[in-house]
Short mmCIF file of C-alpha atoms in Angstrom, two decimals:
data_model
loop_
_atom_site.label_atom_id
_atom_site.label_comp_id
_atom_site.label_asym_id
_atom_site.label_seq_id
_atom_site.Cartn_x
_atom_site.Cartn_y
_atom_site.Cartn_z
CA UNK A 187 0.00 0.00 0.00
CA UNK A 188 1.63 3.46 -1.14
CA UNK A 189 1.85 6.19 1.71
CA UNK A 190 -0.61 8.36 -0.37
CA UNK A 191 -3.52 5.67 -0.60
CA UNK A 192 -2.88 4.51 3.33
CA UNK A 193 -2.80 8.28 4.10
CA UNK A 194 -6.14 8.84 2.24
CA UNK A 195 -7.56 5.21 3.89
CA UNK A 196 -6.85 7.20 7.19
CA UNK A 197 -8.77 10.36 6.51
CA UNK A 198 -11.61 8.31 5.17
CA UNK A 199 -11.58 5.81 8.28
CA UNK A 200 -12.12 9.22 10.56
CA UNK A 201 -14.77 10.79 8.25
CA UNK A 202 -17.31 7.73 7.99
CA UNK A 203 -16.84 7.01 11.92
CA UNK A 204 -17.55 10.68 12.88
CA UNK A 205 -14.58 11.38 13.73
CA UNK A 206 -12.65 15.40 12.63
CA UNK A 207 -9.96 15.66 10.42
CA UNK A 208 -7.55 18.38 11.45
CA UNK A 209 -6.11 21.04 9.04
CA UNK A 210 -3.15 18.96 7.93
CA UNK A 211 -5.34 16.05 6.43
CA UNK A 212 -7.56 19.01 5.06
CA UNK A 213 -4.83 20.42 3.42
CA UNK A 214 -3.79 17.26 1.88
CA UNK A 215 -6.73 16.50 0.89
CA UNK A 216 -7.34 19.35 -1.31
CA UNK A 217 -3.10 18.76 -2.84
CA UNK A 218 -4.27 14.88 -3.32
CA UNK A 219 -7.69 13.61 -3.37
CA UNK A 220 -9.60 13.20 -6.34
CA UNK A 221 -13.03 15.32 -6.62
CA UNK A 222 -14.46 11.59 -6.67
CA UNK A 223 -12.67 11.43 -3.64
CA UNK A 224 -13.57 14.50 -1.94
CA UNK A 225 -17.26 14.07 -2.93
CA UNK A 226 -17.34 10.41 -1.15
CA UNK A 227 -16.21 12.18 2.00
CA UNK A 228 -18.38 15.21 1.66
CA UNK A 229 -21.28 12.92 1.10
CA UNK A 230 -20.49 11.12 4.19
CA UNK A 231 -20.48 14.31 6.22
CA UNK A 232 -23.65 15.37 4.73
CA UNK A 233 -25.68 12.13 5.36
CA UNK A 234 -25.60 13.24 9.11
CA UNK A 235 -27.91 15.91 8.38
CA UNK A 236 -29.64 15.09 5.20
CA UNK A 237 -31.36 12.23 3.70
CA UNK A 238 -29.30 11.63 0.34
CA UNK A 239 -30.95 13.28 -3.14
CA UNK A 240 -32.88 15.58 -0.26
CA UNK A 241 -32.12 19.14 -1.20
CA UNK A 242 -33.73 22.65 -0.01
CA UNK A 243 -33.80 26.42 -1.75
CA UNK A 244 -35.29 29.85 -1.17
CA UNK A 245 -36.15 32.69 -2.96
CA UNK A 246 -34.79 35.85 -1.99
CA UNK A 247 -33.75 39.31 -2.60
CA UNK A 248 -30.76 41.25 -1.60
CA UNK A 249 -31.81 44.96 -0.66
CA UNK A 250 -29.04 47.56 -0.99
CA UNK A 251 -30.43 50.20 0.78
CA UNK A 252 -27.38 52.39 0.07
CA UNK A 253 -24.70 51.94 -1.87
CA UNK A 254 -22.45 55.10 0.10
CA UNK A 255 -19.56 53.42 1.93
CA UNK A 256 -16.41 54.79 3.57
CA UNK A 257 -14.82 50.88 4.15
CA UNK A 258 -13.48 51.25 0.67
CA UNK A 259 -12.21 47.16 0.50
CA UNK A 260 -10.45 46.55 -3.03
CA UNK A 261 -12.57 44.33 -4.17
CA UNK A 262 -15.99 46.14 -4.15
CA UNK A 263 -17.52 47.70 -7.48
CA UNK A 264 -19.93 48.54 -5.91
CA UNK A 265 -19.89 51.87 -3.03
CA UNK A 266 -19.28 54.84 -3.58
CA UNK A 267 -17.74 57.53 -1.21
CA UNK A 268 -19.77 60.42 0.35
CA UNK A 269 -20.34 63.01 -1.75
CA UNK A 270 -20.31 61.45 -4.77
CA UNK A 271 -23.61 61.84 -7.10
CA UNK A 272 -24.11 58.37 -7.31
CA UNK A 273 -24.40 57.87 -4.06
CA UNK A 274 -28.04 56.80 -3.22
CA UNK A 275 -30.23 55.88 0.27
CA UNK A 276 -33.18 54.29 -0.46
CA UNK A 277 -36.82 55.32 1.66
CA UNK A 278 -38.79 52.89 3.47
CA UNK A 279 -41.17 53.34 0.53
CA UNK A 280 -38.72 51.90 -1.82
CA UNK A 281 -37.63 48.66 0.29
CA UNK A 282 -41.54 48.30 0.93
CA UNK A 283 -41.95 48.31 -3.16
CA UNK A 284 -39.16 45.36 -3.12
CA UNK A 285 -40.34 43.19 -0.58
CA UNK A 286 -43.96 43.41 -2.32
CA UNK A 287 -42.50 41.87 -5.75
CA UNK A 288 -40.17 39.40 -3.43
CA UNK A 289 -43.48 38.05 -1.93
CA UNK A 290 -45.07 38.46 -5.69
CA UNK A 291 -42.54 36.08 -7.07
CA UNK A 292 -43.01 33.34 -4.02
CA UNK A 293 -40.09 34.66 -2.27
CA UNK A 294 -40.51 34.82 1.43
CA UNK A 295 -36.90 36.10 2.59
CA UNK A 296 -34.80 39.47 2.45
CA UNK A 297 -31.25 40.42 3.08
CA UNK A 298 -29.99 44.05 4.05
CA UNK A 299 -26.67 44.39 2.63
CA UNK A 300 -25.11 47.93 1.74
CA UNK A 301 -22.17 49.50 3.73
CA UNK A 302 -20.59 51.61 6.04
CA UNK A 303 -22.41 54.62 5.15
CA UNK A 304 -21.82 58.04 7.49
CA UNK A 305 -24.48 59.55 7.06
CA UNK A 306 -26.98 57.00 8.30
CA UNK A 307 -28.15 57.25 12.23
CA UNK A 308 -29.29 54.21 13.88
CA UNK A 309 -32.31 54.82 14.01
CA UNK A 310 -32.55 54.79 10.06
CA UNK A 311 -32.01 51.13 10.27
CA UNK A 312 -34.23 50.33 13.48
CA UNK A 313 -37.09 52.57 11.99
CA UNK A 314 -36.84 50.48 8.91
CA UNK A 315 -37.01 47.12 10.44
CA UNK A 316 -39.42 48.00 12.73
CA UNK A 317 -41.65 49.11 9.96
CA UNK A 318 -40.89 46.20 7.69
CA UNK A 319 -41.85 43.76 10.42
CA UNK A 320 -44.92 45.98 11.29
CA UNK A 321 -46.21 45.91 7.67
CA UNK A 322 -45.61 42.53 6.96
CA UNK A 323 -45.59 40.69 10.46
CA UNK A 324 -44.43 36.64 9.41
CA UNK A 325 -45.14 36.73 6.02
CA UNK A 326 -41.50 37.14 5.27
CA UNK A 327 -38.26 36.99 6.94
CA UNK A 328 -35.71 39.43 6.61
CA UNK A 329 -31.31 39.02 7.66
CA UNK A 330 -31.46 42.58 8.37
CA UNK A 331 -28.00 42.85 7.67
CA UNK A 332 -24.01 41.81 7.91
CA UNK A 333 -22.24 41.55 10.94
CA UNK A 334 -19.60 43.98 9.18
CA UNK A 335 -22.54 46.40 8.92
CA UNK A 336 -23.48 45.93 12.29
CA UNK A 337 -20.15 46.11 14.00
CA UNK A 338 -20.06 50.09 12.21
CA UNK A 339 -22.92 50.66 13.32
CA UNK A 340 -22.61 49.97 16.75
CA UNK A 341 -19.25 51.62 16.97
CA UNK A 342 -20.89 54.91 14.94
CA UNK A 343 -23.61 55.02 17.86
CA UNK A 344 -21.17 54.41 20.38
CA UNK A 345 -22.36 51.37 21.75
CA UNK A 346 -21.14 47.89 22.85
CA UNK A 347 -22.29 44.78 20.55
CA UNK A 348 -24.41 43.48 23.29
CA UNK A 349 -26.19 46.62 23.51
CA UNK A 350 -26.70 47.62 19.64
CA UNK A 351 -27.71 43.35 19.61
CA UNK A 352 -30.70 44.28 22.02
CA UNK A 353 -31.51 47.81 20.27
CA UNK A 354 -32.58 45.49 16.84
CA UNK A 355 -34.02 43.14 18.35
CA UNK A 356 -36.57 45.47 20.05
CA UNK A 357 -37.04 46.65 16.54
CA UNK A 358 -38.15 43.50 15.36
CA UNK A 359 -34.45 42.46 13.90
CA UNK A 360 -34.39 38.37 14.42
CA UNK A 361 -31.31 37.72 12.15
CA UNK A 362 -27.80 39.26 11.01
CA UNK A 363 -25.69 37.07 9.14
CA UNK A 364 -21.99 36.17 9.01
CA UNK A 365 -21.48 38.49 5.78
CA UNK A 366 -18.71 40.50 5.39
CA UNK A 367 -16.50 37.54 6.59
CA UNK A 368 -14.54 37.45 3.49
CA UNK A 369 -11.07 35.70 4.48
CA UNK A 370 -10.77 35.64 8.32
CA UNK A 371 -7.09 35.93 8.79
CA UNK A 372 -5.69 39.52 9.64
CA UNK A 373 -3.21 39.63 6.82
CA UNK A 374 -5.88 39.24 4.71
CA UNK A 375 -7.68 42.15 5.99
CA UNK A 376 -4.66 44.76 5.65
CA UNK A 377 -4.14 43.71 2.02
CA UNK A 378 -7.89 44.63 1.30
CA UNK A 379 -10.30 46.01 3.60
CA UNK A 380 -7.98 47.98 5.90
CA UNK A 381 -10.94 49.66 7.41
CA UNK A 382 -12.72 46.92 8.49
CA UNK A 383 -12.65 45.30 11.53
CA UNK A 384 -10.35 42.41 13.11
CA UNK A 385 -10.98 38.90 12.97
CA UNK A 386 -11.11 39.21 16.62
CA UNK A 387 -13.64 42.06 16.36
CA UNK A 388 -15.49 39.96 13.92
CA UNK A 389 -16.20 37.31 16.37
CA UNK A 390 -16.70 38.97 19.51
CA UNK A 391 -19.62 41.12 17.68
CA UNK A 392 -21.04 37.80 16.48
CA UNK A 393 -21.04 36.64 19.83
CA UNK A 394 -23.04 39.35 21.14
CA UNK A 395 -25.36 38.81 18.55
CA UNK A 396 -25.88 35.10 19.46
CA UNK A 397 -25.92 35.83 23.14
CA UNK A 398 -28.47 38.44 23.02
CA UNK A 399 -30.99 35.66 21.01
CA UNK A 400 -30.72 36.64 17.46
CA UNK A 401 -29.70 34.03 14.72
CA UNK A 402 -26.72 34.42 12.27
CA UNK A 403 -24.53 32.38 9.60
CA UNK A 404 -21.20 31.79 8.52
CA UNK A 405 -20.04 32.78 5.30
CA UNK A 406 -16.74 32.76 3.00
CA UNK A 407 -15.81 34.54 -0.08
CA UNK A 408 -12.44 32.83 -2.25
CA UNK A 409 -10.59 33.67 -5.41
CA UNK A 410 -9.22 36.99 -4.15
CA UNK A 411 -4.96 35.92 -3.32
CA UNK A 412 -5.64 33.81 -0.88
CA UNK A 413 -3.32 31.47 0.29
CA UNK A 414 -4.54 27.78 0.89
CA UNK A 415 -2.95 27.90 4.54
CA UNK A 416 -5.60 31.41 4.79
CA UNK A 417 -8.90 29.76 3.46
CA UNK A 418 -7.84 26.52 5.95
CA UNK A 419 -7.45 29.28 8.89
CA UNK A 420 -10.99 30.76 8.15
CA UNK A 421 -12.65 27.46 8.40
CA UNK A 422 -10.43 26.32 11.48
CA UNK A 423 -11.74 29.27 13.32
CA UNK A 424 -15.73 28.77 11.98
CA UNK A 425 -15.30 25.76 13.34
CA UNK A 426 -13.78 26.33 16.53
CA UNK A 427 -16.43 29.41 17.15
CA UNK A 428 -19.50 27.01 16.23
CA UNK A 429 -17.95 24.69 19.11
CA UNK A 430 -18.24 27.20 21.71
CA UNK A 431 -21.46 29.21 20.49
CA UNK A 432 -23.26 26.85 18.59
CA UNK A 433 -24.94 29.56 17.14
CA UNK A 434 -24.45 28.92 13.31
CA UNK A 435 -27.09 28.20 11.64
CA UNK A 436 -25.84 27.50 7.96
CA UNK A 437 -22.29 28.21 6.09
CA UNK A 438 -22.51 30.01 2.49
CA UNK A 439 -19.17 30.52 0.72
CA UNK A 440 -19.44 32.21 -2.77
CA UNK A 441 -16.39 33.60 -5.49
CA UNK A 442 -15.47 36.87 -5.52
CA UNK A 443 -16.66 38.71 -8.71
CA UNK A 444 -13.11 40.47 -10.39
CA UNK A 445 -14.75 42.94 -12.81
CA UNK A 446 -14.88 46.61 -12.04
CA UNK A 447 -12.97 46.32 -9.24
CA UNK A 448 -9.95 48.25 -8.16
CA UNK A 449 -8.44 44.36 -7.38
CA UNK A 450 -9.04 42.93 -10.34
CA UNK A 451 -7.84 38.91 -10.91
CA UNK A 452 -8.97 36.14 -12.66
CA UNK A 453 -12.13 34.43 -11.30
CA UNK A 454 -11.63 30.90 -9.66
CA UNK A 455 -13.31 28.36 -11.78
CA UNK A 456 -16.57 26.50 -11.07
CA UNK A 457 -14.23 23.12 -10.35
CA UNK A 458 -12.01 24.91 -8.00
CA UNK A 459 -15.41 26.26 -6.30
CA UNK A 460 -16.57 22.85 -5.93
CA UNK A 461 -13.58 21.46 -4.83
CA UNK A 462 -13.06 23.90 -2.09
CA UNK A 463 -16.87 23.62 -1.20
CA UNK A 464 -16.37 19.83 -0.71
CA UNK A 465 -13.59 20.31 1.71
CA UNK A 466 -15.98 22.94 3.72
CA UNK A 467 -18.54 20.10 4.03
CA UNK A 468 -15.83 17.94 5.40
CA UNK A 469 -14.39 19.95 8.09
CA UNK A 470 -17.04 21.99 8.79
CA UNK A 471 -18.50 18.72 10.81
CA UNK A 472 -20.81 21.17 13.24
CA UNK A 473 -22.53 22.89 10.88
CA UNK A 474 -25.77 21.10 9.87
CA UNK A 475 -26.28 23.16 6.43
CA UNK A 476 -23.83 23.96 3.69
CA UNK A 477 -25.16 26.42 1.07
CA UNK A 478 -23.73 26.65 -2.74
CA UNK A 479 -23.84 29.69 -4.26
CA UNK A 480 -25.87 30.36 -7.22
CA UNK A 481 -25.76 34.01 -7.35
CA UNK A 482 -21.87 33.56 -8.25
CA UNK A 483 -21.76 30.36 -9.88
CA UNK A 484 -25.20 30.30 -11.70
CA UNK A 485 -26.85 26.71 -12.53
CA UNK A 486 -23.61 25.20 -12.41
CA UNK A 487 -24.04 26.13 -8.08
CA UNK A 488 -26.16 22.73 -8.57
CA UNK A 489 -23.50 20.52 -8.81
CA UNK A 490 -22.52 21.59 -5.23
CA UNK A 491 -25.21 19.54 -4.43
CA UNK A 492 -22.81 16.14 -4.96
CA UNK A 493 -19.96 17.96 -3.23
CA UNK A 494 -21.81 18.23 0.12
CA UNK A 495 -24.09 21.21 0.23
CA UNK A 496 -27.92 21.13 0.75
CA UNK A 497 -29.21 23.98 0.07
CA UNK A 498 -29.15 26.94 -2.31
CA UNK A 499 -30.92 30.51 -3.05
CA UNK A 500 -32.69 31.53 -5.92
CA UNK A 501 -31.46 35.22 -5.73
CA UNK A 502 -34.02 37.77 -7.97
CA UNK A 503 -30.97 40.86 -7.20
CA UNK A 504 -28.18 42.07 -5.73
CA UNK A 505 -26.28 44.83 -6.73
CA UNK A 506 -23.21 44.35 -5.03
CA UNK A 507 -22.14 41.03 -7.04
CA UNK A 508 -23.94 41.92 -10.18
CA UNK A 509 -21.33 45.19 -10.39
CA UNK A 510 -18.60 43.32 -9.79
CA UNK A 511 -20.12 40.74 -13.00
CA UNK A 512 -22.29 38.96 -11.57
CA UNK A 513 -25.64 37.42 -14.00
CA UNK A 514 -28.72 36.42 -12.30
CA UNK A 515 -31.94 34.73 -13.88
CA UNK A 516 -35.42 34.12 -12.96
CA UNK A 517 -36.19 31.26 -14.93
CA UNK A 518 -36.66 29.20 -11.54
CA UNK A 519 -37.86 26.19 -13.06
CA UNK A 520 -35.03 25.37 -15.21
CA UNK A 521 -32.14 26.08 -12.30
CA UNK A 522 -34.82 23.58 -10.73
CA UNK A 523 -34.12 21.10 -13.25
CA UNK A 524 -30.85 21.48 -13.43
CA UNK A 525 -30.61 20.18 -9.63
CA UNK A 526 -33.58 17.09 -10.73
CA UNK A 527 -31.26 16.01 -13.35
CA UNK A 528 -28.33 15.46 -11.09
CA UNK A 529 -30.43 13.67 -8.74
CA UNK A 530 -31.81 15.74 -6.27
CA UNK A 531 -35.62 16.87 -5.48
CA UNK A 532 -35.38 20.15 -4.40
CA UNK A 533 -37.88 21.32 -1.39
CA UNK A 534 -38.85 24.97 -0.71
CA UNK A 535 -37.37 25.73 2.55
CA UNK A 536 -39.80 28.71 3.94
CA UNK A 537 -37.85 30.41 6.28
CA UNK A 538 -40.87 31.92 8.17
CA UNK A 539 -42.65 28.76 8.53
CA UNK A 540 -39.13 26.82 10.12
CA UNK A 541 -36.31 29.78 9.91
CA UNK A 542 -32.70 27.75 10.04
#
């Protein structure tokens, strides 16, 4: 028996008797394992949660209430700096005209997503949510917005995490998600979003937010420069957080979008996505859902579906990606079929009726 088929016989031996693989077998996993390979073991993984050829998806809509944002991260197309005539806020009025065409096309869940705008008092966003959940009470669900968003907000307003946690909340606020993650490592964060906040920072707000009863996920963005050893230190540290907290309710990683940004690159292709998605499902062993992306990898998000995820979005906008070259379609049926013809029947997962 070669060293490279007894080393693999190993990994597999830990995976199908629930037991982790550490960072080093991840990492040679992803220099050595074939994707038949990987899929096996992300299968395995995934067959603690979910029946096999079971598969869930949503319909939702990414808001950007603003696009005015003084983070200014390299690989954004999409904010523009105060002052500048582009800049736009949209009015309750607006966000209430969005929702109303969400719910029109069966869509029952929102996501806030815009920036670190200035200009913008708290209680902008808590008048918002309050309203939204005022006018439309259960009949949708909204992430009301990143944890990056969040964190400036907070700090703009002066207060600690736990406090700003409990502010939304009273204003009707029941998720904010793990967006704005990017790359968790530190270098990372000085190469390209200098005025964001720590990885430590990023935690210890997301903590708050758990602790004070709201829900949130963990996400990932690759294809920037990214070293292997920093995507393998952003899932070591998911991990580690979802052992203490507990508190993640899903993992989404998409691909950054290259075009109009000040970054630039070459975008990662789909069987690098999948790859990498695989290995998520495999050491990500706490966290019961796994989401592929179809807002950045389009029908071909499907085949994430043999990789290890469960569950995808049918997106209807967001303006952020689709600067940076993102494409987005509604023909739901036939991104539908696309998942039917690789095996799968795929279940509308209302997140009103069982939010997770």
């Amino acid at each position: 028996m070669s060293p490279s088929t007894a080393t693999f016989e190993e990994i597999q031996q830990k995976v199908h008797t629930g037991m982790r693989i550490s960072t080093d077998e991840a990492r040679w996993l992803w220099h050595h394992a074939s994707d038949a390979d990987l899929c096996k073991l992300a299968a395995a993984v995934r067959s603690r949660y979910h029946a096999p050829g079971s598969c869930t998806y949503m319909v939702m809509r990414i808001i950007n209430y603003t696009n005015v944002c003084v983070a200014q991260c390299d690989y954004c197309a999409f904010y523009r700096l105060p002052g500048d005539q582009a800049g736009y806020v949209l009015s309750q009025e607006q966000v209430f005209a969005k929702l109303d065409e969400l719910l029109a096309l069966g869509g029952d869940l929102a996501a806030f997503n815009g920036g670190f705008n200035p200009h913008l008092p708290l209680d902008y966003y808590c008048d918002l949510f309050a309203a939204i959940r005022a006018r439309y009470g259960d009949r949708l669900e909204f992430y009301a917005l990143t944890i990056a968003e969040f964190m400036y907000l907070a700090d703009h307003a002066r207060l600690d995490y736990s406090t700003a946690a409990l502010r939304f909340k009273a204003a009707g606020v029941r998720w904010i998600t793990g967006g704005g993650s990017e790359i968790l490592t530190e270098d990372f964060r000085r190469r390209h979003s200098k005025f964001k906040y720590t990885v430590a920072e990023y935690f210890e707000a997301q903590r708050a937010i758990i602790q004070a009863g709201l829900k949130t996920t963990a996400t990932m963005v690759i294809g920037f420069d990214e070293t292997l050893d920093e995507r393998l230190d952003h899932l070591d540290r998911t991990r580690r957080f979802q052992d203490e907290t507990g508190g993640l309710a899903s993992f989404l990683c998409w691909t950054y979008k290259p075009y109009f940004t000040q970054l630039g690159g070459i975008e990662v292709s789909t069987a690098e996505y999948l790859r990498h998605l695989a290995l998520c499902r495999i050491y990500l062993d706490n966290i019961p859902r796994i989401r592929t992306s179809v807002l950045t990898q389009n029908e071909r998000a499907l085949e994430g579906l043999l990789y290890g995820a469960d569950d995808f979005d049918l997106p209807i906008e967001d303006e952020v990606t689709q600067k940076a070259g993102a494409t987005i379609s509604l023909d739901f049926d036939r991104i539908l079929g696309v998942a039917r013809k690789l095996g799968f029947a795929p279940v509308y997962r209302s997140v009103t009726a069982a939010p997770a």
